[in-house]
PDB file of C-alpha atoms in Angstrom:
ATOM      1  CA  MET R 947    -195.324  26.994 123.261  1.00 76.00           C
ATOM      2  CA  PHE R 948    -193.988  26.667 119.716  1.00 77.00           C
ATOM      3  CA  LYS R 949    -190.618  25.512 121.073  1.00 81.00           C
ATOM      4  CA  LYS R 950    -192.290  22.791 123.155  1.00 82.00           C
ATOM      5  CA  CYS R 951    -194.351  21.568 120.195  1.00 81.00           C
ATOM      6  CA  LEU R 952    -191.250  21.570 117.994  1.00 83.00           C
ATOM      7  CA  LYS R 953    -189.288  19.631 120.627  1.00 84.00           C
ATOM      8  CA  TYR R 954    -191.875  16.857 120.765  1.00 81.00           C
ATOM      9  CA  ASP R 955    -192.249  16.758 116.986  1.00 81.00           C
ATOM     10  CA  MET R 956    -188.496  16.370 116.633  1.00 87.00           C
ATOM     11  CA  ARG R 957    -188.350  13.657 119.309  1.00 86.00           C
ATOM     12  CA  ALA R 958    -191.124  11.652 117.686  1.00 84.00           C
ATOM     13  CA  LEU R 959    -189.005  10.612 114.707  1.00 87.00           C
ATOM     14  CA  GLY R 960    -185.554  11.228 116.170  1.00 87.00           C
ATOM     15  CA  LYS R 961    -184.517   7.674 117.016  1.00 90.00           C
ATOM     16  CA  ILE R 962    -185.819   6.157 113.775  1.00 92.00           C
ATOM     17  CA  TRP R 963    -184.162   8.846 111.678  1.00 93.00           C
ATOM     18  CA  LEU R 964    -180.808   8.603 113.466  1.00 94.00           C
ATOM     19  CA  ILE R 965    -180.730   4.812 113.027  1.00 94.00           C
ATOM     20  CA  ALA R 966    -181.669   5.149 109.341  1.00 94.00           C
ATOM     21  CA  SER R 967    -178.961   7.802 108.851  1.00 95.00           C
ATOM     22  CA  ALA R 968    -176.311   5.611 110.475  1.00 95.00           C
ATOM     23  CA  VAL R 969    -177.332   2.686 108.265  1.00 95.00           C
ATOM     24  CA  MET R 970    -177.236   4.964 105.215  1.00 95.00           C
ATOM     25  CA  LEU R 971    -173.703   6.148 105.964  1.00 95.00           C
ATOM     26  CA  LEU R 972    -172.550   2.581 106.644  1.00 95.00           C
ATOM     27  CA  LEU R 973    -174.004   1.481 103.301  1.00 95.00           C
ATOM     28  CA  ALA R 974    -172.222   4.407 101.646  1.00 94.00           C
ATOM     29  CA  VAL R 975    -168.862   3.208 102.994  1.00 94.00           C
ATOM     30  CA  ILE R 976    -169.557  -0.354 101.831  1.00 94.00           C
ATOM     31  CA  CYS R 977    -170.688   0.844  98.398  1.00 92.00           C
ATOM     32  CA  ALA R 978    -167.632   3.133  98.173  1.00 92.00           C
ATOM     33  CA  LEU R 979    -165.428   0.077  98.611  1.00 91.00           C
ATOM     34  CA  GLY R 980    -167.404  -1.675  95.896  1.00 88.00           C
ATOM     35  CA  VAL R 981    -167.336   1.276  93.495  1.00 89.00           C
ATOM     36  CA  SER R 982    -163.569   1.608  94.003  1.00 85.00           C
ATOM     37  CA  CYS R 983    -163.285  -1.639  92.039  1.00 82.00           C
ATOM     38  CA  LEU R 984    -164.371   0.097  88.826  1.00 79.00           C
ATOM     39  CA  PRO R 985    -161.181   2.135  88.176  1.00 78.00           C
ATOM     40  CA  TRP R 986    -159.014  -0.950  88.620  1.00 73.00           C
ATOM     41  CA  THR R 987    -160.865  -2.658  85.763  1.00 77.00           C
ATOM     42  CA  PHE R 988    -159.279  -0.207  83.292  1.00 69.00           C
ATOM     43  CA  THR R 989    -155.725  -1.266  84.135  1.00 73.00           C
ATOM     44  CA  ILE R 990    -156.704  -4.938  84.370  1.00 68.00           C
ATOM     45  CA  MET R 991    -158.362  -4.822  80.949  1.00 66.00           C
ATOM     46  CA  GLU R 992    -155.265  -3.139  79.494  1.00 64.00           C
ATOM     47  CA  GLN R 993    -153.058  -5.889  80.908  1.00 63.00           C
ATOM     48  CA  GLU R 994    -155.513  -8.545  79.683  1.00 57.00           C
ATOM     49  CA  SER R 995    -155.487  -7.152  76.139  1.00 59.00           C
ATOM     50  CA  SER R 996    -151.682  -7.364  76.054  1.00 61.00           C
ATOM     51  CA  ASN R 997    -151.295 -10.699  77.867  1.00 63.00           C
ATOM     52  CA  GLU R 998    -154.566 -12.355  76.751  1.00 63.00           C
ATOM     53  CA  SER R 999    -154.964 -13.917  80.194  1.00 64.00           C
ATOM     54  CA  PRO R1000    -158.351 -15.576  80.955  1.00 68.00           C
ATOM     55  CA  PHE R1001    -157.776 -14.973  84.662  1.00 67.00           C
ATOM     56  CA  LEU R1002    -157.351 -11.220  84.162  1.00 66.00           C
ATOM     57  CA  LEU R1003    -160.459 -11.166  81.967  1.00 67.00           C
ATOM     58  CA  PHE R1004    -162.501 -12.954  84.645  1.00 74.00           C
ATOM     59  CA  LEU R1005    -161.087 -10.667  87.363  1.00 74.00           C
ATOM     60  CA  GLY R1006    -161.911  -7.537  85.353  1.00 73.00           C
ATOM     61  CA  ILE R1007    -165.487  -8.668  84.724  1.00 78.00           C
ATOM     62  CA  ALA R1008    -165.945  -9.603  88.401  1.00 81.00           C
ATOM     63  CA  LEU R1009    -164.646  -6.229  89.605  1.00 79.00           C
ATOM     64  CA  MET R1010    -166.859  -4.411  87.107  1.00 82.00           C
ATOM     65  CA  LEU R1011    -169.942  -6.316  88.328  1.00 88.00           C
ATOM     66  CA  VAL R1012    -169.101  -5.515  91.959  1.00 86.00           C
ATOM     67  CA  GLY R1013    -168.639  -1.851  91.075  1.00 85.00           C
ATOM     68  CA  MET R1014    -171.865  -1.575  89.071  1.00 89.00           C
ATOM     69  CA  LEU R1015    -173.918  -3.383  91.709  1.00 91.00           C
ATOM     70  CA  SER R1016    -172.480  -1.092  94.387  1.00 90.00           C
ATOM     71  CA  TYR R1017    -173.356   1.955  92.269  1.00 89.00           C
ATOM     72  CA  ILE R1018    -176.939   0.756  91.792  1.00 91.00           C
ATOM     73  CA  ALA R1019    -177.200  -0.096  95.500  1.00 91.00           C
ATOM     74  CA  ILE R1020    -176.198   3.398  96.659  1.00 91.00           C
ATOM     75  CA  ILE R1021    -178.617   5.056  94.214  1.00 91.00           C
ATOM     76  CA  TYR R1022    -181.552   2.964  95.448  1.00 91.00           C
ATOM     77  CA  SER R1023    -180.464   3.339  99.089  1.00 92.00           C
ATOM     78  CA  ILE R1024    -180.480   7.138  98.841  1.00 92.00           C
ATOM     79  CA  ALA R1025    -183.872   7.091  97.124  1.00 89.00           C
ATOM     80  CA  ILE R1026    -185.335   4.793  99.796  1.00 91.00           C
ATOM     81  CA  PHE R1027    -183.806   6.852 102.614  1.00 93.00           C
ATOM     82  CA  MET R1028    -185.146  10.151 101.271  1.00 91.00           C
ATOM     83  CA  GLY R1029    -188.531   8.662 100.402  1.00 87.00           C
ATOM     84  CA  GLY R1030    -188.802   6.924 103.752  1.00 89.00           C
ATOM     85  CA  THR R1031    -188.147  10.187 105.601  1.00 91.00           C
ATOM     86  CA  ASN R1032    -190.882  11.925 103.628  1.00 88.00           C
ATOM     87  CA  ILE R1033    -193.360   9.103 104.248  1.00 86.00           C
ATOM     88  CA  LEU R1034    -192.695   9.215 108.004  1.00 89.00           C
ATOM     89  CA  LEU R1035    -193.341  12.966 108.019  1.00 90.00           C
ATOM     90  CA  TYR R1036    -196.594  12.632 106.057  1.00 86.00           C
ATOM     91  CA  VAL R1037    -197.842   9.773 108.244  1.00 84.00           C
ATOM     92  CA  ARG R1038    -197.122  11.712 111.442  1.00 87.00           C
ATOM     93  CA  TYR R1039    -198.887  14.792 110.066  1.00 87.00           C
ATOM     94  CA  TYR R1040    -201.935  12.729 109.122  1.00 82.00           C
ATOM     95  CA  LEU R1041    -202.102  10.768 112.379  1.00 81.00           C
ATOM     96  CA  HIS R1042    -201.724  13.792 114.643  1.00 81.00           C
ATOM     97  CA  PHE R1043    -204.295  15.937 112.876  1.00 80.00           C
ATOM     98  CA  PHE R1044    -206.899  13.667 111.307  1.00 77.00           C
ATOM     99  CA  THR R1045    -207.194  10.482 113.379  1.00 73.00           C
ATOM    100  CA  ASP R1046    -208.162   9.789 116.989  1.00 66.00           C
ATOM    101  CA  GLN R1047    -204.841  11.309 118.049  1.00 66.00           C
ATOM    102  CA  GLY R1048    -206.225  14.590 116.743  1.00 61.00           C
ATOM    103  CA  TYR R1049    -208.583  14.751 119.707  1.00 60.00           C
ATOM    104  CA  LEU R1050    -205.584  14.815 122.049  1.00 63.00           C
ATOM    105  CA  THR R1051    -203.610  17.150 119.786  1.00 66.00           C
ATOM    106  CA  PHE R1052    -206.319  19.803 119.687  1.00 63.00           C
ATOM    107  CA  THR R1053    -207.089  19.617 123.410  1.00 67.00           C
ATOM    108  CA  LEU R1054    -203.766  21.356 123.988  1.00 65.00           C
ATOM    109  CA  PRO R1055    -204.042  25.113 124.643  1.00 73.00           C
ATOM    110  CA  VAL R1056    -202.184  25.829 121.413  1.00 74.00           C
ATOM    111  CA  LYS R1057    -203.308  27.527 118.222  1.00 82.00           C
ATOM    112  CA  ARG R1058    -203.761  25.269 115.230  1.00 79.00           C
ATOM    113  CA  SER R1059    -201.396  27.485 113.253  1.00 80.00           C
ATOM    114  CA  THR R1060    -198.716  26.865 115.916  1.00 84.00           C
ATOM    115  CA  LEU R1061    -199.263  23.114 115.686  1.00 83.00           C
ATOM    116  CA  PHE R1062    -199.053  23.294 111.890  1.00 87.00           C
ATOM    117  CA  TRP R1063    -195.844  25.337 111.792  1.00 90.00           C
ATOM    118  CA  SER R1064    -194.301  23.009 114.360  1.00 89.00           C
ATOM    119  CA  LYS R1065    -194.924  20.132 111.963  1.00 89.00           C
ATOM    120  CA  ALA R1066    -193.685  22.227 109.051  1.00 91.00           C
ATOM    121  CA  VAL R1067    -190.422  23.301 110.717  1.00 92.00           C
ATOM    122  CA  SER R1068    -189.649  19.829 112.070  1.00 93.00           C
ATOM    123  CA  GLY R1069    -190.445  18.386 108.656  1.00 92.00           C
ATOM    124  CA  MET R1070    -188.057  20.816 106.973  1.00 93.00           C
ATOM    125  CA  ILE R1071    -185.322  19.975 109.490  1.00 93.00           C
ATOM    126  CA  TYR R1072    -185.693  16.250 108.833  1.00 94.00           C
ATOM    127  CA  MET R1073    -185.853  16.724 105.059  1.00 92.00           C
ATOM    128  CA  LEU R1074    -182.750  18.921 105.041  1.00 93.00           C
ATOM    129  CA  GLY R1075    -180.992  16.522 107.404  1.00 94.00           C
ATOM    130  CA  SER R1076    -181.816  13.649 105.051  1.00 94.00           C
ATOM    131  CA  ALA R1077    -180.513  15.686 102.127  1.00 92.00           C
ATOM    132  CA  VAL R1078    -177.236  16.327 103.975  1.00 94.00           C
ATOM    133  CA  VAL R1079    -176.846  12.632 104.818  1.00 95.00           C
ATOM    134  CA  SER R1080    -177.593  11.713 101.192  1.00 93.00           C
ATOM    135  CA  VAL R1081    -175.042  14.224  99.858  1.00 93.00           C
ATOM    136  CA  VAL R1082    -172.408  12.992 102.319  1.00 95.00           C
ATOM    137  CA  SER R1083    -173.159   9.397 101.277  1.00 94.00           C
ATOM    138  CA  ALA R1084    -172.802  10.331  97.609  1.00 92.00           C
ATOM    139  CA  LEU R1085    -169.502  12.126  98.311  1.00 93.00           C
ATOM    140  CA  ILE R1086    -168.185   9.067 100.166  1.00 94.00           C
ATOM    141  CA  VAL R1087    -168.932   6.943  97.096  1.00 92.00           C
ATOM    142  CA  VAL R1088    -167.340   9.537  94.773  1.00 89.00           C
ATOM    143  CA  VAL R1089    -164.197   9.549  96.929  1.00 89.00           C
ATOM    144  CA  GLY R1090    -164.175   5.756  96.803  1.00 87.00           C
ATOM    145  CA  PHE R1091    -164.365   5.914  92.994  1.00 85.00           C
ATOM    146  CA  LEU R1092    -161.584   8.524  92.668  1.00 82.00           C
ATOM    147  CA  LEU R1093    -159.253   7.110  95.321  1.00 81.00           C
ATOM    148  CA  PRO R1094    -157.612   4.444  93.086  1.00 78.00           C
ATOM    149  CA  SER R1095    -156.844   7.139  90.485  1.00 74.00           C
ATOM    150  CA  ILE R1096    -155.297   9.346  93.156  1.00 72.00           C
ATOM    151  CA  ILE R1097    -153.080   6.697  94.728  1.00 72.00           C
ATOM    152  CA  SER R1098    -152.135   4.962  91.482  1.00 68.00           C
ATOM    153  CA  PRO R1099    -150.774   6.931  88.486  1.00 70.00           C
ATOM    154  CA  GLN R1100    -151.243   3.802  86.396  1.00 66.00           C
ATOM    155  CA  VAL R1101    -155.001   3.782  87.066  1.00 63.00           C
ATOM    156  CA  ALA R1102    -155.217   7.539  86.463  1.00 61.00           C
ATOM    157  CA  GLY R1103    -153.428   7.125  83.150  1.00 61.00           C
ATOM    158  CA  ALA R1104    -155.673   4.248  82.099  1.00 57.00           C
ATOM    159  CA  MET R1105    -158.759   6.358  82.891  1.00 60.00           C
ATOM    160  CA  GLY R1106    -157.322   9.459  81.224  1.00 60.00           C
ATOM    161  CA  MET R1107    -157.634  11.530  84.417  1.00 59.00           C
ATOM    162  CA  ASP R1108    -155.144  14.318  85.129  1.00 57.00           C
ATOM    163  CA  PHE R1109    -155.927  15.906  88.499  1.00 53.00           C
ATOM    164  CA  SER R1110    -152.983  18.299  88.300  1.00 56.00           C
ATOM    165  CA  SER R1111    -154.496  20.187  85.354  1.00 57.00           C
ATOM    166  CA  LEU R1112    -158.091  20.030  86.574  1.00 55.00           C
ATOM    167  CA  PHE R1113    -158.047  23.538  88.099  1.00 57.00           C
ATOM    168  CA  ALA R1114    -154.923  24.766  86.322  1.00 57.00           C
ATOM    169  CA  HIS R1115    -156.762  27.474  84.360  1.00 63.00           C
ATOM    170  CA  ALA R1116    -159.199  28.477  87.101  1.00 62.00           C
ATOM    171  CA  THR R1117    -158.837  32.024  88.384  1.00 70.00           C
ATOM    172  CA  LEU R1118    -159.797  33.384  91.791  1.00 73.00           C
ATOM    173  CA  GLY R1119    -162.834  35.050  90.194  1.00 70.00           C
ATOM    174  CA  ASP R1120    -163.985  31.719  88.716  1.00 68.00           C
ATOM    175  CA  ILE R1121    -163.661  30.020  92.099  1.00 76.00           C
ATOM    176  CA  LEU R1122    -165.595  32.791  93.879  1.00 82.00           C
ATOM    177  CA  CYS R1123    -168.340  32.743  91.218  1.00 78.00           C
ATOM    178  CA  GLY R1124    -168.556  28.975  91.568  1.00 79.00           C
ATOM    179  CA  ILE R1125    -168.890  29.243  95.357  1.00 86.00           C
ATOM    180  CA  VAL R1126    -171.680  31.840  95.039  1.00 87.00           C
ATOM    181  CA  THR R1127    -173.455  29.641  92.483  1.00 85.00           C
ATOM    182  CA  VAL R1128    -173.269  26.604  94.778  1.00 86.00           C
ATOM    183  CA  ILE R1129    -174.632  28.630  97.710  1.00 91.00           C
ATOM    184  CA  LEU R1130    -177.538  29.950  95.630  1.00 89.00           C
ATOM    185  CA  PHE R1131    -178.205  26.440  94.334  1.00 87.00           C
ATOM    186  CA  VAL R1132    -178.428  25.143  97.915  1.00 90.00           C
ATOM    187  CA  VAL R1133    -180.816  27.980  98.820  1.00 92.00           C
ATOM    188  CA  LEU R1134    -182.907  27.161  95.741  1.00 88.00           C
ATOM    189  CA  MET R1135    -183.092  23.488  96.728  1.00 88.00           C
ATOM    190  CA  ILE R1136    -184.171  24.443 100.263  1.00 91.00           C
ATOM    191  CA  ALA R1137    -186.905  26.674  98.853  1.00 91.00           C
ATOM    192  CA  ILE R1138    -188.094  23.891  96.545  1.00 88.00           C
ATOM    193  CA  GLU R1139    -188.119  21.416  99.464  1.00 89.00           C
ATOM    194  CA  PHE R1140    -190.228  23.887 101.458  1.00 92.00           C
ATOM    195  CA  ALA R1141    -192.730  24.300  98.619  1.00 90.00           C
ATOM    196  CA  SER R1142    -192.859  20.523  98.130  1.00 87.00           C
ATOM    197  CA  LEU R1143    -193.509  19.841 101.832  1.00 90.00           C
ATOM    198  CA  MET R1144    -196.230  22.493 102.007  1.00 91.00           C
ATOM    199  CA  MET R1145    -197.879  21.051  98.897  1.00 87.00           C
ATOM    200  CA  GLN R1146    -197.870  17.556 100.411  1.00 85.00           C
ATOM    201  CA  TYR R1147    -199.400  18.836 103.656  1.00 88.00           C
ATOM    202  CA  LEU R1148    -202.042  20.705 101.648  1.00 86.00           C
ATOM    203  CA  ILE R1149    -202.965  17.552  99.702  1.00 82.00           C
ATOM    204  CA  ILE R1150    -203.293  15.544 102.925  1.00 82.00           C
ATOM    205  CA  THR R1151    -205.353  18.290 104.565  1.00 82.00           C
ATOM    206  CA  LEU R1152    -207.708  18.756 101.614  1.00 79.00           C
ATOM    207  CA  ALA R1153    -208.285  15.033 101.239  1.00 76.00           C
ATOM    208  CA  ALA R1154    -208.726  14.373 104.966  1.00 76.00           C
ATOM    209  CA  THR R1155    -211.136  17.278 105.533  1.00 74.00           C
ATOM    210  CA  MET R1156    -213.215  16.629 102.450  1.00 70.00           C
ATOM    211  CA  PHE R1157    -214.763  13.402 103.798  1.00 62.00           C
ATOM    212  CA  ARG R1158    -215.611  12.474 107.368  1.00 60.00           C
ATOM    213  CA  ASN R1159    -215.401   8.757 106.676  1.00 59.00           C
ATOM    214  CA  LEU R1160    -212.637   6.875 104.875  1.00 57.00           C
ATOM    215  CA  LYS R1161    -210.199   9.743 105.383  1.00 58.00           C
ATOM    216  CA  PHE R1162    -207.143   7.586 104.802  1.00 57.00           C
ATOM    217  CA  LEU R1163    -208.582   6.223 101.563  1.00 59.00           C
ATOM    218  CA  SER R1164    -209.394   9.739 100.388  1.00 60.00           C
ATOM    219  CA  VAL R1165    -205.778  10.782 101.017  1.00 59.00           C
ATOM    220  CA  ILE R1166    -204.504   7.857  98.926  1.00 62.00           C
ATOM    221  CA  ILE R1167    -206.954   8.709  96.121  1.00 61.00           C
ATOM    222  CA  ALA R1168    -205.843  12.355  96.263  1.00 60.00           C
ATOM    223  CA  TYR R1169    -202.223  11.305  95.773  1.00 59.00           C
ATOM    224  CA  VAL R1170    -203.194   9.137  92.806  1.00 57.00           C
ATOM    225  CA  ILE R1171    -205.025  12.062  91.213  1.00 57.00           C
ATOM    226  CA  VAL R1172    -202.140  14.454  91.838  1.00 56.00           C
ATOM    227  CA  GLY R1173    -199.769  11.856  90.469  1.00 53.00           C
ATOM    228  CA  ALA R1174    -201.843  11.581  87.308  1.00 49.00           C
ATOM    229  CA  VAL R1175    -201.867  15.363  86.850  1.00 48.00           C
ATOM    230  CA  PHE R1176    -198.205  16.056  87.554  1.00 49.00           C
ATOM    231  CA  GLY R1177    -196.776  12.807  86.236  1.00 45.00           C
ATOM    232  CA  ILE R1178    -195.618  11.447  89.607  1.00 44.00           C
ATOM    233  CA  GLY R1179    -194.865   7.779  89.104  1.00 41.00           C
ATOM    234  CA  TYR R1180    -195.947   7.767  85.456  1.00 41.00           C
ATOM    235  CA  PHE R1181    -192.936   7.111  83.280  1.00 44.00           C
ATOM    236  CA  ALA R1182    -194.258   8.587  80.043  1.00 45.00           C
ATOM    237  CA  THR R1183    -195.087  11.930  81.625  1.00 44.00           C
ATOM    238  CA  TYR R1184    -191.892  11.766  83.647  1.00 45.00           C
ATOM    239  CA  PHE R1185    -189.755  11.577  80.520  1.00 51.00           C
ATOM    240  CA  ILE R1186    -191.791  14.366  78.911  1.00 49.00           C
ATOM    241  CA  TRP R1187    -190.979  16.579  81.910  1.00 48.00           C
ATOM    242  CA  ILE R1188    -187.286  15.613  81.698  1.00 54.00           C
ATOM    243  CA  ILE R1189    -187.157  16.516  77.999  1.00 57.00           C
ATOM    244  CA  TYR R1190    -189.027  19.767  78.677  1.00 51.00           C
ATOM    245  CA  LEU R1191    -186.619  20.763  81.460  1.00 54.00           C
ATOM    246  CA  ALA R1192    -183.592  19.815  79.343  1.00 57.00           C
ATOM    247  CA  LEU R1193    -184.807  21.959  76.446  1.00 56.00           C
ATOM    248  CA  THR R1194    -185.624  24.844  78.787  1.00 56.00           C
ATOM    249  CA  VAL R1195    -182.162  24.744  80.348  1.00 55.00           C
ATOM    250  CA  SER R1196    -180.559  24.499  76.890  1.00 58.00           C
ATOM    251  CA  PHE R1197    -182.420  27.518  75.534  1.00 54.00           C
ATOM    252  CA  LEU R1198    -181.705  29.509  78.687  1.00 56.00           C
ATOM    253  CA  GLY R1199    -178.056  28.546  78.397  1.00 55.00           C
ATOM    254  CA  MET R1200    -177.890  29.704  74.767  1.00 54.00           C
ATOM    255  CA  GLY R1201    -179.594  32.945  75.755  1.00 53.00           C
ATOM    256  CA  LEU R1202    -177.040  33.546  78.502  1.00 55.00           C
ATOM    257  CA  MET R1203    -174.041  32.710  76.303  1.00 54.00           C
ATOM    258  CA  SER R1204    -174.061  36.210  74.822  1.00 55.00           C
ATOM    259  CA  LEU R1205    -173.781  37.654  78.326  1.00 52.00           C
ATOM    260  CA  PHE R1206    -170.592  35.683  78.965  1.00 55.00           C
ATOM    261  CA  THR R1207    -168.674  37.999  76.653  1.00 60.00           C
ATOM    262  CA  LEU R1208    -168.469  39.829  79.968  1.00 60.00           C
ATOM    263  CA  PRO R1209    -168.267  36.964  82.501  1.00 63.00           C
ATOM    264  CA  VAL R1210    -169.674  39.118  85.300  1.00 68.00           C
ATOM    265  CA  LEU R1211    -172.885  39.720  83.322  1.00 71.00           C
ATOM    266  CA  GLY R1212    -173.192  36.012  82.564  1.00 68.00           C
ATOM    267  CA  TRP R1213    -172.869  35.017  86.208  1.00 75.00           C
ATOM    268  CA  LEU R1214    -175.270  37.780  87.250  1.00 79.00           C
ATOM    269  CA  GLY R1215    -177.812  36.412  84.758  1.00 75.00           C
ATOM    270  CA  ILE R1216    -177.517  32.925  86.231  1.00 78.00           C
ATOM    271  CA  TRP R1217    -177.776  34.243  89.788  1.00 82.00           C
ATOM    272  CA  MET R1218    -180.818  36.330  88.904  1.00 85.00           C
ATOM    273  CA  LEU R1219    -182.607  33.284  87.476  1.00 80.00           C
ATOM    274  CA  MET R1220    -181.793  31.284  90.604  1.00 83.00           C
ATOM    275  CA  LEU R1221    -183.055  34.071  92.877  1.00 89.00           C
ATOM    276  CA  ILE R1222    -186.278  34.248  90.858  1.00 88.00           C
ATOM    277  CA  GLY R1223    -186.648  30.496  91.393  1.00 85.00           C
ATOM    278  CA  VAL R1224    -186.090  30.925  95.149  1.00 90.00           C
ATOM    279  CA  VAL R1225    -188.729  33.667  95.392  1.00 92.00           C
ATOM    280  CA  ALA R1226    -191.201  31.653  93.292  1.00 90.00           C
ATOM    281  CA  ALA R1227    -190.733  28.482  95.388  1.00 89.00           C
ATOM    282  CA  LEU R1228    -191.037  30.359  98.695  1.00 93.00           C
ATOM    283  CA  THR R1229    -194.143  32.183  97.465  1.00 94.00           C
ATOM    284  CA  ALA R1230    -195.752  28.920  96.391  1.00 91.00           C
ATOM    285  CA  GLY R1231    -194.866  27.318  99.734  1.00 92.00           C
ATOM    286  CA  VAL R1232    -196.377  30.180 101.731  1.00 94.00           C
ATOM    287  CA  ILE R1233    -199.561  30.060  99.627  1.00 93.00           C
ATOM    288  CA  PHE R1234    -199.873  26.304 100.191  1.00 91.00           C
ATOM    289  CA  ALA R1235    -199.271  26.786 103.928  1.00 92.00           C
ATOM    290  CA  ASN R1236    -201.939  29.513 104.201  1.00 92.00           C
ATOM    291  CA  PHE R1237    -204.504  27.364 102.386  1.00 89.00           C
ATOM    292  CA  THR R1238    -203.652  24.457 104.699  1.00 88.00           C
ATOM    293  CA  MET R1239    -204.041  26.527 107.871  1.00 87.00           C
ATOM    294  CA  GLN R1240    -207.350  27.964 106.656  1.00 85.00           C
ATOM    295  CA  ARG R1241    -208.571  24.446 106.025  1.00 83.00           C
ATOM    296  CA  LEU R1242    -207.436  23.302 109.479  1.00 80.00           C
ATOM    297  CA  GLU R1243    -209.167  26.271 111.138  1.00 78.00           C
ATOM    298  CA  ARG R1244    -212.459  26.143 109.269  1.00 76.00           C
ATOM    299  CA  LYS R1245    -213.052  22.668 107.888  1.00 63.00           C
ATOM    300  CA  LEU R1246    -211.441  20.235 110.300  1.00 60.00           C
ATOM    301  CA  ASN R1247    -214.130  18.213 112.026  1.00 56.00           C
ATOM    302  CA  LEU R1248    -213.086  15.217 114.119  1.00 52.00           C
ATOM    303  CA  ALA R1249    -216.616  14.326 115.143  1.00 50.00           C
TER     304      ALA R1249
END
């Protein structure tokens, strides 16, 4: 029964998500073409400084504007794409559990825990899929930015980029350690996404089951309160968190520097911290999920 529930949950948002993903990738290609204008401005500005040509100056400024606007466009597009996916997931969860559709949902001969985990798994699949599309889009733009430097030695020289010496001093051990670090980082991000999704579902469930009337309004108010506590959408608190995280990473880095006298110990220290983060995020996600299911079992009243 879980497979059937998961199939219908995946189908519900499938067409919208696929169209949005295609649009996102198309925008990435367009923005990559725009961002590729930036490297050419270095050579144009060098020629302008030697020739003092107004045309070259105008061309350099125009290319720089196109490149910067393309860069801003891809950043906002990724943010909107990721945020839009999350909003669709939260709206579907709310509609299928706490509105009139809930009557039909709970008439099925399926446990509420099965219905919840179907939403959770489909939500994780869509969130991870959106993350993959966003990463691919970002890589397309990065390739567009680097391509002029690769095909033109003049542009590479003007930008001070030497690709031949980029990995000249890297050993096989460094490459393997880097691959392991990237893999653990991906696992950590997946665990954080899981904890984040479970927390969002818990907020919706708590708010929607706390009041029989004005459920939607109570959910919105709950998000405002959570935003005030955690600094979501509040710039002052947001920057405080950024500074706090930067200082934490800096101090951790200085603490690990002594371990890098033996590189293996240094890498093991980094991997251990990442694994602790994975376990902590998964534990938090499971706790949020258990609280949500208990609330659905005991407090949900659609009357």
